[in-house]
Amino acid sequence: LKISLKMSMFASKVNISSLEKKPIEQRFNPYRDNGGSVIALAGKGYCVLIADTRLGGGYDILSRNVSKCKQLNSKCIIAAGGMLADRRALFNVIDARHIIFEHQHFRPMTTQSIAQLVSVTLYSRRFFPYYTFNIVAGIDEEGNGQLFGYDAVGSMEQLPYGVQGTGGVLATPFLDNQVACKTHEDDKRDLSLAEAIELLQDTMTSIAERDIHTGDSAEVWIITEDGIKMEILPLRQD
Amino acid sequence: MSSEPYSFSLTTFSPSGKLVQIEYALAAVAAGAPAVAIKAKDGAVLATEKKHKSILVEEHSILKVENVTNHIGMVYSGMGPDYRLLVRQARKIAQQYQRNYLEPIPTTQLVQRIAAVMQEYTQSGGVRPFGVSLLICGWDNDRPYVFQCDPSGAYFSWKATAMGKNYINGKTFLEKRYNEDLEVDDAVHTAILTLKESFEGQMSSDNIEIGVCNKDGFRRLTPAEVTDYLANIA
């Protein structure tokens, strides 16, 4: 009885018209998340990036074999989680700029320049962003791995290892433990290329276990001074 | 740049196929104060005469040799105000490049872009060509560059060149005096001598300007340094 009394006291102060439904704006949603994960690791003399090839659409699988990556030159690739359409558009823009740069400079872009260009391009769309969560992975001028991570509007950060996509959050604490040794600083050491590939492959298969949007297969990109190699890693298809 | 009544270019072809406005612009350059550029083994040198119209002019307030970036500098012959606009645009172009690519703009790229600006003014509506020729020197890829940009938008790479008043004598002098083994100090010396060929009166650090470019970047010499070099001439 006491409660209902209080409510009626409030009710008397409420304006009746606010109980009528206000108009709700209906708009075409320009964005969608096509799912998938990208993980990468930079080390001495190499950079490894693994990106799954599943294309999702909500709970559906739209394709089991669509790449999330683009090779720009013999030393650098770009990959992204998020929306396929924006990813394609962005990668085509960066690729075109890279080709024009090569025409004008008679040499390819350095990984750092590509990284900066991606940042600037993303920010140029600050008020209608590319729905992409990018990683630029490559080799620097000394032959060591260089890795950059971004948000959707171009906030750029150079990283020793990076993750993007729906399964990224599953990988982050694991890589914090295994690569940066955040939980056991005394054991920190540089990983060899073979160790890095094995670690990232295990990480990707583990993501596929738990993230419903990640799976089918993954592209394993290995970047060294001798060039770029790509292998396929099968993942679970459920 | 082109307003309604001036949507046509003022630079038009003559029957003989010449763009007369550009010829006139080059005449304005040839009437300007002499400027010299020399490429050395380990750097490059820019030099120019800076005669004041009156003794009342505040001497070091106007600078002709200007930095575009840490590693690129330029000087001109011709109309001062036109030059200042190009300096401003060159600096902006260099910073935009840095912003896009996170690396200093290569000298060749800067020259090509400035030349494109100068060409625009020969084909846009309602504007006239720039009344300056630029001498641009820079250091990248572990080597020096010396370029000239003309009012037409043409650009040339030089080992050594002279512009402005008496430039023909200047070039002849350089043809005799230039060799590939010059070091920057020798190049400064040679540049001063080239300017001297057309100089009326006594040279001092108040009436010439010298800029030097090497692996440490581009900088203008201080009046004290200029006086030292001049002392070696006498």
Short mmCIF file of C-alpha atoms in Angstrom, two decimals, chain B residues 31-186:
data_model
loop_
_atom_site.label_atom_id
_atom_site.label_comp_id
_atom_site.label_asym_id
_atom_site.label_seq_id
_atom_site.Cartn_x
_atom_site.Cartn_y
_atom_site.Cartn_z
CA ALA B 31 66.71 41.84 -64.75
CA GLY B 32 66.74 40.67 -61.14
CA ALA B 33 69.62 40.43 -58.68
CA PRO B 34 72.16 37.71 -59.48
CA ALA B 35 71.81 34.30 -57.83
CA VAL B 36 74.18 31.35 -58.04
CA ALA B 37 73.99 27.67 -57.09
CA ILE B 38 76.80 25.12 -57.08
CA LYS B 39 76.70 21.40 -56.32
CA ALA B 40 79.72 20.05 -54.45
CA LYS B 41 80.77 16.51 -53.60
CA ASP B 42 79.47 16.71 -50.05
CA GLY B 43 76.80 19.38 -50.36
CA ALA B 44 75.47 22.36 -52.29
CA VAL B 45 75.73 26.15 -52.07
CA LEU B 46 73.26 28.96 -52.84
CA ALA B 47 74.37 32.56 -53.04
CA THR B 48 72.76 35.87 -54.00
CA GLU B 49 73.44 39.54 -54.11
CA LYS B 50 71.31 41.59 -51.74
CA LYS B 51 71.81 45.24 -52.64
CA HIS B 52 69.71 47.69 -50.66
CA LYS B 53 68.02 50.57 -52.43
CA SER B 54 68.96 53.01 -49.66
CA ILE B 55 71.24 53.17 -46.64
CA LEU B 56 68.12 53.63 -44.52
CA VAL B 57 66.98 50.04 -45.20
CA GLU B 58 67.18 47.80 -42.12
CA GLU B 59 69.92 45.49 -43.30
CA HIS B 60 69.22 41.95 -42.15
CA SER B 61 65.45 42.18 -41.92
CA ILE B 62 64.82 40.90 -45.45
CA LEU B 63 66.08 37.41 -46.19
CA LYS B 64 66.40 36.00 -49.68
CA VAL B 65 67.92 32.62 -48.91
CA GLU B 66 65.16 30.67 -47.17
CA ASN B 67 64.67 27.23 -45.58
CA VAL B 68 61.86 25.13 -46.91
CA THR B 69 62.58 22.21 -44.59
CA ASN B 70 65.54 21.15 -42.47
CA HIS B 71 67.22 19.68 -45.52
CA ILE B 72 66.03 21.92 -48.41
CA GLY B 73 66.62 25.61 -49.08
CA MET B 74 65.97 28.04 -51.90
CA VAL B 75 66.86 31.41 -53.41
CA TYR B 76 65.60 33.38 -56.40
CA SER B 77 66.15 35.95 -59.10
CA GLY B 78 63.29 38.25 -60.04
CA MET B 79 60.34 39.65 -58.12
CA GLY B 80 60.56 39.39 -54.33
CA PRO B 81 56.83 39.21 -53.52
CA ASP B 82 56.26 36.39 -56.04
CA TYR B 83 59.13 34.53 -54.39
CA ARG B 84 57.64 34.85 -50.91
CA LEU B 85 54.41 33.26 -52.05
CA LEU B 86 56.33 30.32 -53.51
CA VAL B 87 58.37 29.92 -50.33
CA ARG B 88 55.15 29.77 -48.32
CA GLN B 89 53.60 27.23 -50.69
CA ALA B 90 56.78 25.14 -50.79
CA ARG B 91 56.84 24.96 -47.00
CA LYS B 92 53.21 23.92 -46.90
CA ILE B 93 53.74 21.26 -49.57
CA ALA B 94 56.70 19.90 -47.61
CA GLN B 95 54.69 19.67 -44.38
CA GLN B 96 51.72 18.05 -46.08
CA TYR B 97 54.07 15.44 -47.53
CA GLN B 98 55.56 14.84 -44.10
CA ARG B 99 52.08 14.48 -42.66
CA ASN B 100 51.05 11.93 -45.27
CA TYR B 101 54.21 9.83 -45.38
CA LEU B 102 56.02 10.49 -42.09
CA GLU B 103 59.27 11.17 -43.94
CA PRO B 104 61.01 14.37 -45.15
CA ILE B 105 60.04 15.26 -48.70
CA PRO B 106 62.67 14.24 -51.26
CA THR B 107 64.13 17.27 -53.03
CA THR B 108 63.06 15.97 -56.44
CA GLN B 109 59.46 15.62 -55.25
CA LEU B 110 59.37 19.15 -53.82
CA VAL B 111 60.83 20.65 -56.99
CA GLN B 112 58.33 18.78 -59.15
CA ARG B 113 55.41 20.02 -57.03
CA ILE B 114 56.58 23.66 -56.93
CA ALA B 115 57.10 23.56 -60.68
CA ALA B 116 53.54 22.26 -61.03
CA VAL B 117 52.32 25.29 -59.07
CA MET B 118 54.26 27.64 -61.34
CA GLN B 119 52.84 25.92 -64.41
CA GLU B 120 49.31 26.36 -63.07
CA TYR B 121 49.76 30.11 -63.15
CA THR B 122 50.49 29.93 -66.89
CA GLN B 123 47.25 28.16 -67.66
CA SER B 124 44.71 29.39 -65.12
CA GLY B 125 42.21 32.19 -65.59
CA GLY B 126 42.99 35.73 -64.60
CA VAL B 127 46.52 35.22 -63.29
CA ARG B 128 49.98 35.98 -64.60
CA PRO B 129 53.09 33.78 -64.44
CA PHE B 130 55.48 34.15 -61.51
CA GLY B 131 58.24 36.68 -62.15
CA VAL B 132 60.91 34.51 -60.51
CA SER B 133 63.23 31.66 -61.25
CA LEU B 134 64.02 29.57 -58.19
CA LEU B 135 67.23 27.82 -57.23
CA ILE B 136 66.46 24.94 -54.89
CA CYS B 137 69.09 22.82 -53.19
CA GLY B 138 68.61 19.88 -50.89
CA TRP B 139 70.19 16.80 -49.36
CA ASP B 140 68.60 13.34 -49.40
CA ASN B 141 69.55 9.82 -50.46
CA ASP B 142 73.05 10.68 -49.16
CA ARG B 143 73.67 13.18 -51.98
CA PRO B 144 73.12 16.85 -52.81
CA TYR B 145 70.64 18.18 -55.38
CA VAL B 146 70.52 21.55 -57.18
CA PHE B 147 67.45 22.45 -59.23
CA GLN B 148 66.21 25.51 -61.09
CA CYS B 149 62.47 26.22 -61.50
CA ASP B 150 61.41 28.61 -64.23
CA PRO B 151 58.23 30.74 -64.59
CA SER B 152 57.01 28.32 -67.25
CA GLY B 153 57.04 25.44 -64.78
CA ALA B 154 60.07 23.80 -66.37
CA TYR B 155 62.71 22.53 -63.99
CA PHE B 156 66.33 21.57 -64.50
CA SER B 157 68.95 19.83 -62.44
CA TRP B 158 72.30 21.63 -62.45
CA LYS B 159 75.86 20.99 -61.37
CA ALA B 160 76.29 24.76 -61.23
CA THR B 161 74.31 27.69 -62.58
CA ALA B 162 73.78 31.44 -62.44
CA MET B 163 70.60 33.53 -62.87
CA GLY B 164 69.62 37.18 -62.92
CA LYS B 165 71.69 40.12 -64.13
CA ASN B 166 74.76 39.12 -66.11
CA TYR B 167 73.88 35.45 -65.90
CA ILE B 168 75.61 34.61 -69.18
CA ASN B 169 78.94 35.81 -67.82
CA GLY B 170 78.21 34.01 -64.59
CA LYS B 171 77.57 30.72 -66.39
CA THR B 172 80.70 31.12 -68.52
CA PHE B 173 82.71 31.72 -65.36
CA LEU B 174 81.24 28.62 -63.73
CA GLU B 175 81.91 26.48 -66.80
CA LYS B 176 85.58 27.29 -66.43
CA ARG B 177 85.74 27.09 -62.64
CA TYR B 178 83.50 24.11 -61.87
CA ASN B 179 84.85 20.63 -61.29
CA GLU B 180 83.30 17.50 -59.82
CA ASP B 181 85.73 17.35 -56.88
CA LEU B 182 84.73 20.64 -55.29
CA GLU B 183 83.99 20.46 -51.61
CA VAL B 184 81.44 22.73 -49.98
CA ASP B 185 84.06 25.24 -48.81
CA ASP B 186 85.49 25.49 -52.33
#
